[in-house]
Amino acid sequence: MPRTKQAVVIDVVLNFDPASARTSTESAERVLALIEERDLTLERVLDTHPHADHLMAPHWLRERAGAPNAIGEKVQDIAELWRGFYHEPDAFHPDRHFDALLADGDTFEVGNLAFRVMLSPGHTLGSITYVAGDAAFVHDTLMYPDMGSSRTDFPGGSGAAL
Ligand SMILES: [Fe+2]
């Protein structure tokens, strides 16, 4: 937000190099560098959904930048599903990794911009969209046609819900 110099980031992920099986924070660090370069203050770290095909960065961003993070409340159901599906009982605990679990219809403000949370399942069972002003951050609910249609094949995905 140019006037208030407050910033929000959405769906920042970690990097993963399959050849070496290593993760890095290279992209997240670039995001923080851009925020610093533009003299902005990071107010919120938002996620629309947990990613079965990416490693998420909100926990790292919260630690590094001190900004609270948030995701949709149905991430609890997704975590439960994934714990069983991937046989990883301790892998993903949203209560530990997120400051706020947002429900459909929740609202919050950052600077002079009002955000509204809209449940938009299908890609995952708990995906949310952030509506702010005349923009909607729809995540993988809508993918560009030239880059493939949205995926509903991850655990908990549903073409009918999408
Ligand atoms: Fe996704």
mmCIF file of C-alpha atoms and ligand atoms in Angstrom:
data_model
loop_
_atom_site.group_PDB
_atom_site.id
_atom_site.type_symbol
_atom_site.label_atom_id
_atom_site.label_comp_id
_atom_site.label_asym_id
_atom_site.label_seq_id
_atom_site.Cartn_x
_atom_site.Cartn_y
_atom_site.Cartn_z
ATOM 1 C CA MET A 1 0.000 0.000 0.000
ATOM 2 C CA PRO A 2 1.916 3.010 -1.275
ATOM 3 C CA ARG A 3 0.293 5.553 1.039
ATOM 4 C CA THR A 4 0.775 3.740 4.348
ATOM 5 C CA LYS A 5 3.946 1.847 3.351
ATOM 6 C CA GLN A 6 2.415 -1.296 4.836
ATOM 7 C CA ALA A 7 2.792 -4.598 3.037
ATOM 8 C CA VAL A 8 1.119 -7.987 2.971
ATOM 9 C CA VAL A 9 2.569 -11.041 1.270
ATOM 10 C CA ILE A 10 0.481 -13.974 0.064
ATOM 11 C CA ASP A 11 1.560 -17.566 -0.592
ATOM 12 C CA VAL A 12 5.319 -17.187 -0.378
ATOM 13 C CA VAL A 13 6.930 -20.615 -0.622
ATOM 14 C CA LEU A 14 10.349 -22.095 0.027
ATOM 15 C CA ASN A 15 12.598 -23.219 -2.808
ATOM 16 C CA PHE A 16 13.292 -26.895 -3.345
ATOM 17 C CA ASP A 17 16.056 -28.378 -5.461
ATOM 18 C CA PRO A 18 15.073 -31.964 -6.355
ATOM 19 C CA ALA A 19 18.588 -32.871 -7.503
ATOM 20 C CA SER A 20 20.119 -32.187 -4.114
ATOM 21 C CA ALA A 21 16.876 -32.647 -2.121
ATOM 22 C CA ARG A 22 17.581 -29.355 -0.367
ATOM 23 C CA THR A 23 15.322 -26.499 0.531
ATOM 24 C CA SER A 24 16.277 -22.858 0.650
ATOM 25 C CA THR A 25 14.706 -19.538 1.529
ATOM 26 C CA GLU A 26 16.059 -17.785 -1.563
ATOM 27 C CA SER A 27 12.667 -16.620 -2.893
ATOM 28 C CA ALA A 28 11.364 -15.584 0.529
ATOM 29 C CA GLU A 29 14.564 -13.613 1.121
ATOM 30 C CA ARG A 30 14.042 -11.844 -2.217
ATOM 31 C CA VAL A 31 10.531 -10.901 -1.116
ATOM 32 C CA LEU A 32 11.866 -9.449 2.153
ATOM 33 C CA ALA A 33 14.630 -7.613 0.288
ATOM 34 C CA LEU A 34 12.036 -6.025 -1.993
ATOM 35 C CA ILE A 35 9.988 -4.932 1.025
ATOM 36 C CA GLU A 36 13.079 -3.369 2.591
ATOM 37 C CA GLU A 37 14.148 -1.775 -0.693
ATOM 38 C CA ARG A 38 10.761 -0.067 -0.973
ATOM 39 C CA ASP A 39 10.856 0.982 2.669
ATOM 40 C CA LEU A 40 7.707 -0.980 3.501
ATOM 41 C CA THR A 41 6.671 -2.639 6.746
ATOM 42 C CA LEU A 42 5.521 -6.220 6.488
ATOM 43 C CA GLU A 43 2.258 -6.384 8.442
ATOM 44 C CA ARG A 44 0.863 -9.804 7.566
ATOM 45 C CA VAL A 45 1.992 -13.054 6.048
ATOM 46 C CA LEU A 46 -1.033 -14.663 4.420
ATOM 47 C CA ASP A 47 -1.557 -18.065 2.901
ATOM 48 C CA THR A 48 -4.537 -19.221 0.897
ATOM 49 C CA HIS A 49 -3.973 -22.934 1.405
ATOM 50 C CA PRO A 50 -1.337 -25.447 2.389
ATOM 51 C CA HIS A 51 0.517 -26.770 -0.623
ATOM 52 C CA ALA A 52 0.931 -30.453 -1.317
ATOM 53 C CA ASP A 53 3.358 -29.542 -4.093
ATOM 54 C CA HIS A 54 5.351 -26.744 -2.430
ATOM 55 C CA LEU A 55 7.030 -26.138 0.896
ATOM 56 C CA MET A 56 5.524 -23.188 2.680
ATOM 57 C CA ALA A 57 7.397 -20.178 4.077
ATOM 58 C CA PRO A 58 4.956 -18.456 6.511
ATOM 59 C CA HIS A 59 6.635 -19.873 9.612
ATOM 60 C CA TRP A 60 10.060 -18.741 8.400
ATOM 61 C CA LEU A 61 8.699 -15.313 7.398
ATOM 62 C CA ARG A 62 7.085 -14.847 10.808
ATOM 63 C CA GLU A 63 10.356 -15.675 12.557
ATOM 64 C CA ARG A 64 12.422 -13.525 10.231
ATOM 65 C CA ALA A 65 10.191 -10.471 9.821
ATOM 66 C CA GLY A 66 8.113 -10.599 12.990
ATOM 67 C CA ALA A 67 4.834 -10.307 11.085
ATOM 68 C CA PRO A 68 1.914 -12.511 12.152
ATOM 69 C CA ASN A 69 0.785 -15.138 9.678
ATOM 70 C CA ALA A 70 -2.619 -16.543 8.835
ATOM 71 C CA ILE A 71 -4.389 -19.207 6.789
ATOM 72 C CA GLY A 72 -7.932 -20.597 6.542
ATOM 73 C CA GLU A 73 -9.280 -22.477 9.563
ATOM 74 C CA LYS A 74 -10.037 -25.583 7.524
ATOM 75 C CA VAL A 75 -6.296 -26.136 7.356
ATOM 76 C CA GLN A 76 -6.907 -28.163 10.518
ATOM 77 C CA ASP A 77 -8.945 -30.660 8.474
ATOM 78 C CA ILE A 78 -6.289 -30.709 5.764
ATOM 79 C CA ALA A 79 -3.542 -31.323 8.316
ATOM 80 C CA GLU A 80 -5.536 -34.201 9.782
ATOM 81 C CA LEU A 81 -6.043 -35.681 6.312
ATOM 82 C CA TRP A 82 -2.377 -35.289 5.391
ATOM 83 C CA ARG A 83 -1.132 -36.781 8.660
ATOM 84 C CA GLY A 84 -2.937 -39.992 7.762
ATOM 85 C CA PHE A 85 -2.291 -39.880 4.030
ATOM 86 C CA TYR A 86 1.445 -39.270 4.312
ATOM 87 C CA HIS A 87 1.891 -41.289 7.523
ATOM 88 C CA GLU A 88 3.523 -38.280 9.175
ATOM 89 C CA PRO A 89 1.753 -37.739 12.517
ATOM 90 C CA ASP A 90 4.031 -34.869 13.539
ATOM 91 C CA ALA A 91 4.514 -33.191 10.174
ATOM 92 C CA PHE A 92 1.997 -30.380 10.133
ATOM 93 C CA HIS A 93 0.318 -28.713 13.089
ATOM 94 C CA PRO A 94 -1.376 -25.442 12.073
ATOM 95 C CA ASP A 95 -1.801 -24.309 15.684
ATOM 96 C CA ARG A 96 1.971 -24.177 16.030
ATOM 97 C CA HIS A 97 2.753 -22.699 12.641
ATOM 98 C CA PHE A 98 0.049 -20.031 12.265
ATOM 99 C CA ASP A 99 -1.022 -17.096 14.431
ATOM 100 C CA ALA A 100 -4.544 -16.892 13.002
ATOM 101 C CA LEU A 101 -6.876 -19.431 11.429
ATOM 102 C CA LEU A 102 -9.444 -17.477 9.416
ATOM 103 C CA ALA A 103 -13.067 -18.422 8.778
ATOM 104 C CA ASP A 104 -15.288 -17.698 5.790
ATOM 105 C CA GLY A 105 -16.536 -14.117 6.153
ATOM 106 C CA ASP A 106 -13.797 -12.965 8.535
ATOM 107 C CA THR A 107 -12.532 -9.447 7.937
ATOM 108 C CA PHE A 108 -9.395 -7.581 8.916
ATOM 109 C CA GLU A 109 -7.649 -4.388 7.951
ATOM 110 C CA VAL A 110 -4.100 -3.643 6.997
ATOM 111 C CA GLY A 111 -3.384 0.045 6.650
ATOM 112 C CA ASN A 112 -6.281 1.569 4.744
ATOM 113 C CA LEU A 113 -7.245 -1.669 3.031
ATOM 114 C CA ALA A 114 -10.028 -3.970 4.241
ATOM 115 C CA PHE A 115 -9.670 -7.697 3.603
ATOM 116 C CA ARG A 116 -12.493 -10.240 3.545
ATOM 117 C CA VAL A 117 -11.975 -13.984 3.691
ATOM 118 C CA MET A 118 -13.965 -16.132 1.276
ATOM 119 C CA LEU A 119 -13.916 -19.916 1.478
ATOM 120 C CA SER A 120 -13.070 -21.235 -2.006
ATOM 121 C CA PRO A 121 -12.529 -25.005 -1.782
ATOM 122 C CA GLY A 122 -11.792 -27.456 -4.576
ATOM 123 C CA HIS A 123 -8.050 -27.208 -5.102
ATOM 124 C CA THR A 124 -7.905 -28.110 -1.409
ATOM 125 C CA LEU A 125 -10.822 -28.610 0.942
ATOM 126 C CA GLY A 126 -9.943 -25.489 2.893
ATOM 127 C CA SER A 127 -8.627 -22.982 0.376
ATOM 128 C CA ILE A 128 -9.534 -19.362 0.983
ATOM 129 C CA THR A 129 -9.556 -16.276 -1.195
ATOM 130 C CA TYR A 130 -8.577 -12.850 0.146
ATOM 131 C CA VAL A 131 -10.806 -10.090 -1.231
ATOM 132 C CA ALA A 132 -9.320 -6.617 -0.839
ATOM 133 C CA GLY A 133 -10.735 -3.571 -2.581
ATOM 134 C CA ASP A 134 -11.375 -4.558 -6.190
ATOM 135 C CA ALA A 135 -8.920 -7.474 -6.106
ATOM 136 C CA ALA A 136 -9.380 -11.113 -5.174
ATOM 137 C CA PHE A 137 -6.334 -13.252 -4.442
ATOM 138 C CA VAL A 138 -7.764 -16.555 -5.611
ATOM 139 C CA HIS A 139 -4.648 -18.758 -5.407
ATOM 140 C CA ASP A 140 -4.891 -22.032 -7.367
ATOM 141 C CA THR A 141 -8.682 -21.812 -7.700
ATOM 142 C CA LEU A 142 -8.135 -20.196 -11.082
ATOM 143 C CA MET A 143 -4.995 -20.970 -13.029
ATOM 144 C CA TYR A 144 -4.248 -19.299 -16.345
ATOM 145 C CA PRO A 145 -5.481 -21.448 -19.239
ATOM 146 C CA ASP A 146 -2.069 -21.396 -20.900
ATOM 147 C CA MET A 147 -0.478 -22.790 -17.747
ATOM 148 C CA GLY A 148 -2.950 -25.620 -17.138
ATOM 149 C CA SER A 149 -6.251 -25.866 -15.369
ATOM 150 C CA SER A 150 -6.519 -25.971 -11.610
ATOM 151 C CA ARG A 151 -5.584 -29.182 -9.859
ATOM 152 C CA THR A 152 -8.022 -31.077 -7.665
ATOM 153 C CA ASP A 153 -6.048 -34.302 -7.488
ATOM 154 C CA PHE A 154 -4.303 -33.680 -4.187
ATOM 155 C CA PRO A 155 -5.735 -35.324 -1.052
ATOM 156 C CA GLY A 156 -8.933 -33.465 -0.152
ATOM 157 C CA GLY A 157 -9.298 -31.833 -3.566
ATOM 158 C CA SER A 158 -12.692 -31.880 -5.298
ATOM 159 C CA GLY A 159 -13.613 -30.994 -8.865
ATOM 160 C CA ALA A 160 -17.266 -30.660 -7.813
ATOM 161 C CA ALA A 161 -16.398 -28.205 -5.032
ATOM 162 C CA LEU A 162 -14.162 -26.225 -7.379
HETATM 163 FE FE FE B 1 -1.857 -25.132 -4.594
#
